[in-house]
Amino acid sequence: MRTSTRRALAALTATTAALLLAPGLAAAKPVQFPVRGYVAAEVAAQLQTALPARFTPLVPQRVLDTRTAGGPVGPGGTTTLDLSARVPAGASAVVLNLTALTGAEGGFVTAYPAGTGRPQVSNLNAPAGSVRPNAVTVALGATRAVTLYNQAGNTHLVVDLAGYYKPATGSYYTATTPTRVLDTRQSAAVGPREVVAVATGVPAGATAVTLTVTGIGGAAGTYVTAYPGGSARPEASNLNLAPGQVAANLVTVPVGPGGRVDLFNLAGSTHLVVDVAGFYTPGGGSEFTPLAPFRVGDTRDAGSAALARDTTAYLPFYDFLPEGTTAVAFTLTGTAPTAGTYLTAAPTGAARPLASNLNLAPGETAANLAVVALNPYRELDIYNFAGSTHAIVDLAGFFGPATAQG
């Protein structure tokens, strides 16, 4: 279905929007997120060699800490993370938690397959003197390695490995409409060195869950660690918070008995909000096709405009992702917001969920990995709550029907 047809359907009422699965119907989409002209060719080229893969979750394990070995990565510098001893031969992508600890100058960090050219994307934005994490899903290079590029300043990098994708091995993904399963603002903040158990609601047999963890209004600088419920806490972190900060990070973590995930808060008291985005099971679902990361769209491009207050922009994937695509993995970056705000990504045409993917302070540049279900037409919405903000989408891969690889 092309854009002209979709514009004609924009006059459909909210009642018909509820009939999203009926052929030929779509919800009103008044604003389109800009898509760069090279995107279709880029995907087509990568699909010549990319293979669908399944996921094997790991209890989070630290695989790099430049504070204890190697020293900070300088401006314009790179470090290569060899994961050949951590993931098996044939692994095609990994899920990491990447944390940057900046000095006097901040910048951005890019993760990409080792041995390839550095793409014009970013995974993590960190101002001077900050500790900033972000989840990263990234394709591996030929030697099962990932290169990390630091744009500016002297920056320490800490990396925790959460799992890997490999063809014909592991669990399948099921994307869901984001569902809020914890909000401690309705009860009590999580205290220092306290653990809160989260019932994720995943089905029996699930191996892992993907969720957005947001920290709000901490009394002290702290970090939060997610790990399988009832197990020993690993030496890893998922979310770093400055006092009073509101920030989110995507987490993919194995589940404990009953689908439980534990969240540990190091210091002070902080509120935690958890939104489930999907889960992995061995019995069926979608496989992931990793792509070398590239920029899909940027509202700062000529002819585009920032997302206005209380505005939803739809992002069409139907021209470049295969039919049957169920979800996408991308880094969502917000920059130059005029007010404190949040962004929510969800399937186009569905009711906007009570959830968020990215929180922004006025003037801040920040990023978060998002794994978001698409509607049957391969579209998703990006909603901006307050003020105006620019948004950037860098694609890491997509989920689609299971193949007959094994």
mmCIF file of C-alpha atoms in Angstrom:
data_model
loop_
_atom_site.group_PDB
_atom_site.id
_atom_site.type_symbol
_atom_site.label_atom_id
_atom_site.label_comp_id
_atom_site.label_asym_id
_atom_site.label_seq_id
_atom_site.Cartn_x
_atom_site.Cartn_y
_atom_site.Cartn_z
ATOM 1 C CA MET A 1 0.000 0.000 0.000
ATOM 2 C CA ARG A 2 1.579 3.273 -1.110
ATOM 3 C CA THR A 3 1.599 6.707 0.542
ATOM 4 C CA SER A 4 -1.191 8.172 -1.616
ATOM 5 C CA THR A 5 -3.563 5.438 -0.531
ATOM 6 C CA ARG A 6 -2.575 5.899 3.085
ATOM 7 C CA ARG A 7 -3.314 9.601 2.970
ATOM 8 C CA ALA A 8 -6.770 8.842 1.645
ATOM 9 C CA LEU A 9 -7.306 6.502 4.584
ATOM 10 C CA ALA A 10 -6.318 9.212 7.045
ATOM 11 C CA ALA A 11 -9.958 10.296 7.240
ATOM 12 C CA LEU A 12 -11.032 6.953 8.700
ATOM 13 C CA THR A 13 -12.603 7.205 12.125
ATOM 14 C CA ALA A 14 -11.206 5.822 15.368
ATOM 15 C CA THR A 15 -13.773 3.036 15.087
ATOM 16 C CA THR A 16 -12.367 1.767 11.809
ATOM 17 C CA ALA A 17 -8.854 2.127 13.175
ATOM 18 C CA ALA A 18 -9.722 -0.638 15.608
ATOM 19 C CA LEU A 19 -10.148 -2.963 12.610
ATOM 20 C CA LEU A 20 -6.435 -2.913 11.991
ATOM 21 C CA LEU A 21 -6.201 -6.519 10.856
ATOM 22 C CA ALA A 22 -8.784 -6.084 8.109
ATOM 23 C CA PRO A 23 -7.177 -5.846 4.624
ATOM 24 C CA GLY A 24 -6.951 -2.355 3.219
ATOM 25 C CA LEU A 25 -7.541 -0.450 6.443
ATOM 26 C CA ALA A 26 -5.034 1.711 8.282
ATOM 27 C CA ALA A 27 -5.163 4.338 10.993
ATOM 28 C CA ALA A 28 -4.782 8.044 10.339
ATOM 29 C CA LYS A 29 -1.146 9.078 10.053
ATOM 30 C CA PRO A 30 -0.907 12.871 9.792
ATOM 31 C CA VAL A 31 2.914 13.111 9.954
ATOM 32 C CA GLN A 32 5.490 10.858 8.302
ATOM 33 C CA PHE A 33 8.912 10.387 9.845
ATOM 34 C CA PRO A 34 11.565 11.161 7.199
ATOM 35 C CA VAL A 35 13.250 8.163 5.558
ATOM 36 C CA ARG A 36 16.511 8.637 3.676
ATOM 37 C CA GLY A 37 16.608 7.716 0.003
ATOM 38 C CA TYR A 38 19.355 5.100 0.227
ATOM 39 C CA VAL A 39 17.613 2.904 2.803
ATOM 40 C CA ALA A 40 15.972 0.386 0.437
ATOM 41 C CA ALA A 41 19.227 -0.204 -1.451
ATOM 42 C CA GLU A 42 21.170 -0.594 1.806
ATOM 43 C CA VAL A 43 18.783 -3.249 3.132
ATOM 44 C CA ALA A 44 18.686 -5.098 -0.210
ATOM 45 C CA ALA A 45 22.476 -5.240 -0.323
ATOM 46 C CA GLN A 46 22.784 -6.551 3.228
ATOM 47 C CA LEU A 47 20.080 -9.175 2.729
ATOM 48 C CA GLN A 48 22.311 -10.859 0.146
ATOM 49 C CA THR A 49 24.356 -12.301 3.017
ATOM 50 C CA ALA A 50 22.409 -11.715 6.268
ATOM 51 C CA LEU A 51 20.753 -14.778 7.810
ATOM 52 C CA PRO A 52 17.862 -14.959 10.305
ATOM 53 C CA ALA A 53 19.042 -16.051 13.739
ATOM 54 C CA ARG A 54 17.724 -17.060 17.150
ATOM 55 C CA PHE A 55 18.715 -15.784 20.574
ATOM 56 C CA THR A 56 20.599 -17.385 23.442
ATOM 57 C CA PRO A 57 20.399 -15.265 26.606
ATOM 58 C CA LEU A 58 23.281 -15.136 29.067
ATOM 59 C CA VAL A 59 23.408 -14.038 32.667
ATOM 60 C CA PRO A 60 25.021 -10.583 32.251
ATOM 61 C CA GLN A 61 28.802 -10.837 32.223
ATOM 62 C CA ARG A 62 31.416 -8.079 32.034
ATOM 63 C CA VAL A 63 33.600 -8.381 28.944
ATOM 64 C CA LEU A 64 35.339 -4.968 28.892
ATOM 65 C CA ASP A 65 36.268 -2.317 31.442
ATOM 66 C CA THR A 66 38.893 0.163 30.284
ATOM 67 C CA ARG A 67 39.184 1.483 33.858
ATOM 68 C CA THR A 68 41.055 -1.693 34.770
ATOM 69 C CA ALA A 69 42.730 -2.548 31.459
ATOM 70 C CA GLY A 70 43.793 -0.486 28.486
ATOM 71 C CA GLY A 71 42.894 2.983 29.706
ATOM 72 C CA PRO A 72 40.328 5.392 28.249
ATOM 73 C CA VAL A 73 39.604 5.563 24.527
ATOM 74 C CA GLY A 74 40.795 8.894 23.169
ATOM 75 C CA PRO A 75 39.027 11.286 20.766
ATOM 76 C CA GLY A 76 38.524 9.624 17.393
ATOM 77 C CA GLY A 77 39.901 6.383 18.848
ATOM 78 C CA THR A 78 38.620 2.829 18.694
ATOM 79 C CA THR A 79 38.896 -0.342 20.703
ATOM 80 C CA THR A 80 38.009 -3.783 19.380
ATOM 81 C CA LEU A 81 36.161 -6.222 21.605
ATOM 82 C CA ASP A 82 37.038 -9.844 20.781
ATOM 83 C CA LEU A 83 34.102 -12.057 21.772
ATOM 84 C CA SER A 84 35.326 -15.284 20.168
ATOM 85 C CA ALA A 85 35.839 -16.855 23.606
ATOM 86 C CA ARG A 86 32.401 -15.728 24.807
ATOM 87 C CA VAL A 87 30.071 -16.672 21.938
ATOM 88 C CA PRO A 88 30.205 -19.770 19.706
ATOM 89 C CA ALA A 89 31.352 -20.040 16.103
ATOM 90 C CA GLY A 90 28.536 -19.021 13.785
ATOM 91 C CA ALA A 91 27.152 -16.344 16.109
ATOM 92 C CA SER A 92 26.077 -13.375 13.999
ATOM 93 C CA ALA A 93 25.162 -10.666 16.519
ATOM 94 C CA VAL A 94 25.321 -9.857 20.224
ATOM 95 C CA VAL A 95 23.290 -7.940 22.762
ATOM 96 C CA LEU A 96 25.474 -5.712 24.930
ATOM 97 C CA ASN A 97 25.070 -3.088 27.605
ATOM 98 C CA LEU A 98 27.527 -0.313 26.779
ATOM 99 C CA THR A 99 28.416 2.302 29.402
ATOM 100 C CA ALA A 100 30.516 5.409 28.766
ATOM 101 C CA LEU A 101 32.266 7.313 31.556
ATOM 102 C CA THR A 102 33.333 10.649 30.120
ATOM 103 C CA GLY A 103 35.927 13.158 31.217
ATOM 104 C CA ALA A 104 36.066 16.887 30.542
ATOM 105 C CA GLU A 105 34.556 16.476 27.078
ATOM 106 C CA GLY A 106 31.551 14.428 26.054
ATOM 107 C CA GLY A 107 30.605 12.914 22.725
ATOM 108 C CA PHE A 108 29.089 9.809 21.212
ATOM 109 C CA VAL A 109 30.083 6.150 20.897
ATOM 110 C CA THR A 110 29.415 3.884 17.901
ATOM 111 C CA ALA A 111 29.416 0.073 17.935
ATOM 112 C CA TYR A 112 29.821 -1.785 14.638
ATOM 113 C CA PRO A 113 31.086 -5.105 13.227
ATOM 114 C CA ALA A 114 34.869 -5.318 13.489
ATOM 115 C CA GLY A 115 36.658 -5.273 10.147
ATOM 116 C CA THR A 116 34.041 -3.099 8.424
ATOM 117 C CA GLY A 117 33.918 0.619 7.760
ATOM 118 C CA ARG A 118 32.571 2.798 10.566
ATOM 119 C CA PRO A 119 28.922 3.697 9.855
ATOM 120 C CA GLN A 120 27.523 7.193 10.309
ATOM 121 C CA VAL A 121 25.436 6.248 13.324
ATOM 122 C CA SER A 122 25.685 6.483 17.097
ATOM 123 C CA ASN A 123 24.656 4.158 19.899
ATOM 124 C CA LEU A 124 25.359 6.226 22.969
ATOM 125 C CA ASN A 125 25.521 9.975 23.652
ATOM 126 C CA ALA A 126 27.263 11.125 26.821
ATOM 127 C CA PRO A 127 27.866 14.728 27.960
ATOM 128 C CA ALA A 128 31.034 15.758 29.771
ATOM 129 C CA GLY A 129 31.517 14.246 33.202
ATOM 130 C CA SER A 130 28.682 11.749 32.904
ATOM 131 C CA VAL A 131 28.106 8.014 33.244
ATOM 132 C CA ARG A 132 25.720 6.928 30.483
ATOM 133 C CA PRO A 133 24.606 3.419 29.481
ATOM 134 C CA ASN A 134 22.747 2.121 26.458
ATOM 135 C CA ALA A 135 21.811 -1.328 25.263
ATOM 136 C CA VAL A 136 23.291 -2.281 21.893
ATOM 137 C CA THR A 137 22.300 -5.002 19.451
ATOM 138 C CA VAL A 138 25.115 -5.224 16.915
ATOM 139 C CA ALA A 139 26.221 -7.605 14.175
ATOM 140 C CA LEU A 140 29.557 -9.329 14.712
ATOM 141 C CA GLY A 141 32.525 -9.084 12.386
ATOM 142 C CA ALA A 142 34.065 -12.127 10.722
ATOM 143 C CA THR A 143 36.197 -12.876 13.802
ATOM 144 C CA ARG A 144 33.287 -12.492 16.246
ATOM 145 C CA ALA A 145 34.444 -9.042 17.279
ATOM 146 C CA VAL A 146 32.866 -5.600 17.699
ATOM 147 C CA THR A 147 34.631 -2.263 17.285
ATOM 148 C CA LEU A 148 33.764 0.667 19.563
ATOM 149 C CA TYR A 149 34.491 4.208 18.319
ATOM 150 C CA ASN A 150 34.693 7.207 20.661
ATOM 151 C CA GLN A 151 34.003 10.549 18.997
ATOM 152 C CA ALA A 152 35.430 13.044 21.519
ATOM 153 C CA GLY A 153 37.332 13.384 24.762
ATOM 154 C CA ASN A 154 38.892 10.593 26.798
ATOM 155 C CA THR A 155 36.186 8.087 27.610
ATOM 156 C CA HIS A 156 36.207 4.909 29.631
ATOM 157 C CA LEU A 157 34.011 2.143 28.224
ATOM 158 C CA VAL A 158 32.381 -0.692 30.153
ATOM 159 C CA VAL A 159 30.623 -3.531 28.291
ATOM 160 C CA ASP A 160 28.409 -6.305 29.662
ATOM 161 C CA LEU A 161 27.372 -9.185 27.389
ATOM 162 C CA ALA A 162 23.684 -10.210 27.633
ATOM 163 C CA GLY A 163 23.408 -12.818 24.873
ATOM 164 C CA TYR A 164 23.971 -13.670 21.229
ATOM 165 C CA TYR A 165 22.132 -14.514 18.013
ATOM 166 C CA LYS A 166 23.021 -17.548 15.919
ATOM 167 C CA PRO A 167 21.223 -19.154 12.943
ATOM 168 C CA ALA A 168 19.213 -22.290 13.763
ATOM 169 C CA THR A 169 20.060 -22.176 17.478
ATOM 170 C CA GLY A 170 18.292 -20.610 20.451
ATOM 171 C CA SER A 171 14.940 -18.976 21.157
ATOM 172 C CA TYR A 172 12.458 -17.071 19.011
ATOM 173 C CA TYR A 173 11.165 -13.580 19.786
ATOM 174 C CA THR A 174 7.581 -12.485 20.287
ATOM 175 C CA ALA A 175 7.062 -8.720 20.258
ATOM 176 C CA THR A 176 4.196 -7.336 22.321
ATOM 177 C CA THR A 177 2.550 -3.968 22.717
ATOM 178 C CA PRO A 178 4.548 -2.356 25.570
ATOM 179 C CA THR A 179 3.002 -3.311 28.916
ATOM 180 C CA ARG A 180 3.788 -1.654 32.239
ATOM 181 C CA VAL A 181 4.512 -4.289 34.893
ATOM 182 C CA LEU A 182 6.116 -2.141 37.610
ATOM 183 C CA ASP A 183 5.832 1.466 38.757
ATOM 184 C CA THR A 184 7.189 2.028 42.260
ATOM 185 C CA ARG A 185 5.665 5.518 42.278
ATOM 186 C CA GLN A 186 2.471 3.660 43.137
ATOM 187 C CA SER A 187 4.111 2.040 46.169
ATOM 188 C CA ALA A 188 7.547 3.004 47.505
ATOM 189 C CA ALA A 189 10.936 3.891 46.049
ATOM 190 C CA VAL A 190 13.611 1.209 45.904
ATOM 191 C CA GLY A 191 16.109 1.825 48.693
ATOM 192 C CA PRO A 192 19.906 1.513 48.773
ATOM 193 C CA ARG A 193 21.132 -2.034 48.089
ATOM 194 C CA GLU A 194 17.531 -3.142 47.845
ATOM 195 C CA VAL A 195 16.212 -5.718 45.380
ATOM 196 C CA VAL A 196 12.729 -5.533 43.871
ATOM 197 C CA ALA A 197 11.201 -8.606 42.218
ATOM 198 C CA VAL A 198 9.372 -7.993 38.952
ATOM 199 C CA ALA A 199 6.696 -10.372 37.670
ATOM 200 C CA THR A 200 7.126 -9.892 33.923
ATOM 201 C CA GLY A 201 4.049 -11.860 32.860
ATOM 202 C CA VAL A 202 5.884 -13.862 30.182
ATOM 203 C CA PRO A 203 4.480 -17.311 29.337
ATOM 204 C CA ALA A 204 5.759 -20.529 30.889
ATOM 205 C CA GLY A 205 8.852 -21.727 29.078
ATOM 206 C CA ALA A 206 10.126 -18.247 28.216
ATOM 207 C CA THR A 207 13.913 -18.011 28.339
ATOM 208 C CA ALA A 208 14.326 -14.227 28.414
ATOM 209 C CA VAL A 209 12.400 -10.966 28.409
ATOM 210 C CA THR A 210 13.023 -7.579 26.801
ATOM 211 C CA LEU A 211 11.945 -4.602 28.866
ATOM 212 C CA THR A 212 12.538 -0.891 29.268
ATOM 213 C CA VAL A 213 13.727 0.065 32.757
ATOM 214 C CA THR A 214 13.326 3.730 33.716
ATOM 215 C CA GLY A 215 14.796 5.323 36.829
ATOM 216 C CA ILE A 216 13.151 8.435 38.255
ATOM 217 C CA GLY A 217 14.277 10.995 40.811
ATOM 218 C CA GLY A 218 17.025 9.122 42.605
ATOM 219 C CA ALA A 219 18.301 10.608 45.854
ATOM 220 C CA ALA A 220 21.905 9.744 44.995
ATOM 221 C CA GLY A 221 24.012 8.656 42.077
ATOM 222 C CA THR A 222 23.393 4.957 41.541
ATOM 223 C CA TYR A 223 23.198 2.057 39.150
ATOM 224 C CA VAL A 224 20.548 -0.616 38.627
ATOM 225 C CA THR A 225 21.267 -4.249 37.696
ATOM 226 C CA ALA A 226 18.693 -6.613 36.148
ATOM 227 C CA TYR A 227 19.218 -10.366 36.471
ATOM 228 C CA PRO A 228 17.218 -13.616 36.582
ATOM 229 C CA GLY A 229 14.905 -13.701 39.578
ATOM 230 C CA GLY A 230 16.230 -15.694 42.522
ATOM 231 C CA SER A 231 19.780 -16.050 41.187
ATOM 232 C CA ALA A 232 23.042 -14.510 42.365
ATOM 233 C CA ARG A 233 23.514 -10.879 41.351
ATOM 234 C CA PRO A 234 26.132 -10.569 38.569
ATOM 235 C CA GLU A 235 28.948 -8.016 38.394
ATOM 236 C CA ALA A 236 27.166 -5.907 35.779
ATOM 237 C CA SER A 237 24.891 -2.896 35.448
ATOM 238 C CA ASN A 238 22.060 -1.859 33.161
ATOM 239 C CA LEU A 239 21.083 1.664 34.153
ATOM 240 C CA ASN A 240 23.203 4.487 35.605
ATOM 241 C CA LEU A 241 21.480 7.458 37.230
ATOM 242 C CA ALA A 242 22.679 10.835 38.463
ATOM 243 C CA PRO A 243 20.781 12.328 41.421
ATOM 244 C CA GLY A 244 17.307 13.411 40.314
ATOM 245 C CA GLN A 245 17.761 12.134 36.757
ATOM 246 C CA VAL A 246 15.024 10.470 34.696
ATOM 247 C CA ALA A 247 16.580 7.975 32.277
ATOM 248 C CA ALA A 248 15.708 4.691 30.603
ATOM 249 C CA ASN A 249 17.561 1.736 29.157
ATOM 250 C CA LEU A 250 16.429 -1.344 27.278
ATOM 251 C CA VAL A 251 17.260 -4.619 29.017
ATOM 252 C CA THR A 252 17.231 -8.169 27.659
ATOM 253 C CA VAL A 253 17.712 -10.631 30.496
ATOM 254 C CA PRO A 254 17.018 -14.306 31.263
ATOM 255 C CA VAL A 255 13.990 -14.890 33.478
ATOM 256 C CA GLY A 256 13.940 -16.831 36.703
ATOM 257 C CA PRO A 257 11.174 -19.154 37.930
ATOM 258 C CA GLY A 258 7.714 -17.822 37.140
ATOM 259 C CA GLY A 259 9.159 -15.291 34.677
ATOM 260 C CA ARG A 260 10.668 -13.220 37.493
ATOM 261 C CA VAL A 261 13.403 -10.613 37.030
ATOM 262 C CA ASP A 262 15.207 -8.980 39.968
ATOM 263 C CA LEU A 263 16.307 -5.327 39.968
ATOM 264 C CA PHE A 264 19.075 -4.225 42.339
ATOM 265 C CA ASN A 265 19.582 -0.546 43.249
ATOM 266 C CA LEU A 266 23.028 0.362 44.542
ATOM 267 C CA ALA A 267 22.630 3.676 46.378
ATOM 268 C CA GLY A 268 20.078 6.195 47.563
ATOM 269 C CA SER A 269 16.398 5.671 46.857
ATOM 270 C CA THR A 270 14.981 5.730 43.353
ATOM 271 C CA HIS A 271 11.711 4.961 41.656
ATOM 272 C CA LEU A 272 11.735 2.332 38.933
ATOM 273 C CA VAL A 273 9.299 1.865 36.053
ATOM 274 C CA VAL A 274 9.370 -1.301 33.916
ATOM 275 C CA ASP A 275 7.656 -1.793 30.535
ATOM 276 C CA VAL A 276 7.781 -5.224 28.852
ATOM 277 C CA ALA A 277 8.365 -5.104 25.067
ATOM 278 C CA GLY A 278 8.559 -8.832 24.267
ATOM 279 C CA PHE A 279 9.956 -12.222 25.215
ATOM 280 C CA TYR A 280 11.906 -15.194 23.888
ATOM 281 C CA THR A 281 10.681 -18.805 23.812
ATOM 282 C CA PRO A 282 12.154 -21.951 22.248
ATOM 283 C CA GLY A 283 8.820 -23.071 20.792
ATOM 284 C CA GLY A 284 8.177 -20.479 18.102
ATOM 285 C CA GLY A 285 7.963 -16.829 17.142
ATOM 286 C CA SER A 286 10.195 -14.596 15.048
ATOM 287 C CA GLU A 287 13.874 -14.783 14.128
ATOM 288 C CA PHE A 288 16.227 -11.805 14.049
ATOM 289 C CA THR A 289 18.119 -10.670 10.960
ATOM 290 C CA PRO A 290 21.050 -8.495 12.098
ATOM 291 C CA LEU A 291 22.199 -5.652 9.870
ATOM 292 C CA ALA A 292 25.342 -3.551 9.932
ATOM 293 C CA PRO A 293 23.851 -0.404 11.523
ATOM 294 C CA PHE A 294 22.798 2.504 9.320
ATOM 295 C CA ARG A 295 20.708 5.658 9.637
ATOM 296 C CA VAL A 296 17.116 5.333 8.473
ATOM 297 C CA GLY A 297 15.986 8.885 9.159
ATOM 298 C CA ASP A 298 16.776 12.145 10.948
ATOM 299 C CA THR A 299 14.330 15.000 11.485
ATOM 300 C CA ARG A 300 17.259 17.436 11.242
ATOM 301 C CA ASP A 301 17.592 16.631 7.523
ATOM 302 C CA ALA A 302 16.676 19.349 5.026
ATOM 303 C CA GLY A 303 12.961 19.450 4.392
ATOM 304 C CA SER A 304 12.127 17.776 7.698
ATOM 305 C CA ALA A 305 10.987 19.243 11.005
ATOM 306 C CA ALA A 306 11.279 18.479 14.694
ATOM 307 C CA LEU A 307 8.503 16.482 16.316
ATOM 308 C CA ALA A 308 6.101 18.962 17.862
ATOM 309 C CA ARG A 309 4.406 18.708 21.252
ATOM 310 C CA ASP A 310 1.869 15.865 21.512
ATOM 311 C CA THR A 311 2.685 14.747 17.954
ATOM 312 C CA THR A 312 2.823 11.244 16.526
ATOM 313 C CA ALA A 313 4.936 10.530 13.437
ATOM 314 C CA TYR A 314 4.606 7.218 11.624
ATOM 315 C CA LEU A 315 7.698 5.519 10.255
ATOM 316 C CA PRO A 316 7.023 3.323 7.181
ATOM 317 C CA PHE A 317 9.168 0.207 6.820
ATOM 318 C CA TYR A 318 7.032 -1.338 4.044
ATOM 319 C CA ASP A 319 9.228 -0.077 1.201
ATOM 320 C CA PHE A 320 12.425 -1.733 2.433
ATOM 321 C CA LEU A 321 11.776 -4.507 4.976
ATOM 322 C CA PRO A 322 10.376 -7.884 3.843
ATOM 323 C CA GLU A 323 6.728 -8.822 4.113
ATOM 324 C CA GLY A 324 6.056 -10.582 7.389
ATOM 325 C CA THR A 325 8.438 -8.394 9.401
ATOM 326 C CA THR A 326 7.035 -8.338 12.927
ATOM 327 C CA ALA A 327 9.359 -5.978 14.806
ATOM 328 C CA VAL A 328 12.450 -3.813 14.428
ATOM 329 C CA ALA A 329 15.480 -3.096 16.599
ATOM 330 C CA PHE A 330 16.826 0.454 16.362
ATOM 331 C CA THR A 331 18.627 3.115 18.325
ATOM 332 C CA LEU A 332 16.274 6.019 18.980
ATOM 333 C CA THR A 333 18.080 9.301 19.660
ATOM 334 C CA GLY A 334 16.465 12.554 20.724
ATOM 335 C CA THR A 335 18.279 15.862 20.479
ATOM 336 C CA ALA A 336 17.606 19.555 21.170
ATOM 337 C CA PRO A 337 14.297 19.138 23.025
ATOM 338 C CA THR A 338 12.768 22.455 24.040
ATOM 339 C CA ALA A 339 11.210 20.938 27.169
ATOM 340 C CA GLY A 340 11.512 17.858 29.304
ATOM 341 C CA THR A 341 9.769 15.103 27.376
ATOM 342 C CA TYR A 342 9.559 11.418 26.541
ATOM 343 C CA LEU A 343 9.242 9.482 23.289
ATOM 344 C CA THR A 344 7.119 6.365 22.870
ATOM 345 C CA ALA A 345 7.403 3.957 19.919
ATOM 346 C CA ALA A 346 4.506 1.581 19.196
ATOM 347 C CA PRO A 347 2.743 -0.129 16.268
ATOM 348 C CA THR A 348 0.937 2.371 14.033
ATOM 349 C CA GLY A 349 -2.815 2.335 14.504
ATOM 350 C CA ALA A 350 -2.756 0.729 17.939
ATOM 351 C CA ALA A 351 -3.778 2.665 21.006
ATOM 352 C CA ARG A 352 -0.724 4.472 22.365
ATOM 353 C CA PRO A 353 0.523 2.413 25.327
ATOM 354 C CA LEU A 354 1.245 3.672 28.820
ATOM 355 C CA ALA A 355 4.977 3.300 28.263
ATOM 356 C CA SER A 356 8.035 5.229 27.137
ATOM 357 C CA ASN A 357 11.262 4.418 25.285
ATOM 358 C CA LEU A 358 13.355 7.544 25.772
ATOM 359 C CA ASN A 359 13.358 10.344 28.365
ATOM 360 C CA LEU A 360 14.897 13.729 27.576
ATOM 361 C CA ALA A 361 15.740 16.767 29.685
ATOM 362 C CA PRO A 362 15.569 20.203 28.005
ATOM 363 C CA GLY A 363 18.439 20.581 25.520
ATOM 364 C CA GLU A 364 19.701 17.046 26.103
ATOM 365 C CA THR A 365 20.923 14.561 23.503
ATOM 366 C CA ALA A 366 20.262 10.974 24.595
ATOM 367 C CA ALA A 367 19.658 7.581 22.992
ATOM 368 C CA ASN A 368 18.007 4.299 23.847
ATOM 369 C CA LEU A 369 17.752 1.002 22.026
ATOM 370 C CA ALA A 370 14.162 0.125 21.108
ATOM 371 C CA VAL A 371 12.717 -3.208 20.005
ATOM 372 C CA VAL A 372 9.224 -2.423 18.764
ATOM 373 C CA ALA A 373 6.435 -4.419 17.141
ATOM 374 C CA LEU A 374 5.157 -3.264 13.747
ATOM 375 C CA ASN A 375 1.561 -3.269 12.561
ATOM 376 C CA PRO A 376 0.600 -5.627 9.689
ATOM 377 C CA TYR A 377 1.616 -2.909 7.200
ATOM 378 C CA ARG A 378 5.150 -2.712 8.644
ATOM 379 C CA GLU A 379 4.792 0.694 10.282
ATOM 380 C CA LEU A 380 5.400 2.128 13.727
ATOM 381 C CA ASP A 381 4.600 5.394 15.488
ATOM 382 C CA ILE A 382 6.983 7.673 17.380
ATOM 383 C CA TYR A 383 5.174 9.972 19.820
ATOM 384 C CA ASN A 384 6.624 13.100 21.467
ATOM 385 C CA PHE A 385 5.020 14.211 24.705
ATOM 386 C CA ALA A 386 6.125 17.825 25.309
ATOM 387 C CA GLY A 387 7.914 20.733 23.630
ATOM 388 C CA SER A 388 9.536 19.932 20.313
ATOM 389 C CA THR A 389 12.463 17.606 19.710
ATOM 390 C CA HIS A 390 14.482 16.192 16.865
ATOM 391 C CA ALA A 391 14.614 12.406 16.570
ATOM 392 C CA ILE A 392 17.039 10.039 14.838
ATOM 393 C CA VAL A 393 16.517 6.350 13.960
ATOM 394 C CA ASP A 394 19.484 3.999 13.364
ATOM 395 C CA LEU A 395 18.449 0.466 12.332
ATOM 396 C CA ALA A 396 20.192 -2.596 13.845
ATOM 397 C CA GLY A 397 18.014 -5.356 12.393
ATOM 398 C CA PHE A 398 14.505 -6.794 12.180
ATOM 399 C CA PHE A 399 12.431 -9.766 13.278
ATOM 400 C CA GLY A 400 10.448 -11.950 10.890
ATOM 401 C CA PRO A 401 8.839 -15.367 10.464
ATOM 402 C CA ALA A 402 10.855 -18.394 11.488
ATOM 403 C CA THR A 403 12.717 -20.122 8.670
ATOM 404 C CA ALA A 404 13.390 -23.798 8.047
ATOM 405 C CA GLN A 405 17.102 -23.677 8.881
ATOM 406 C CA GLY A 406 16.944 -26.377 11.498
#
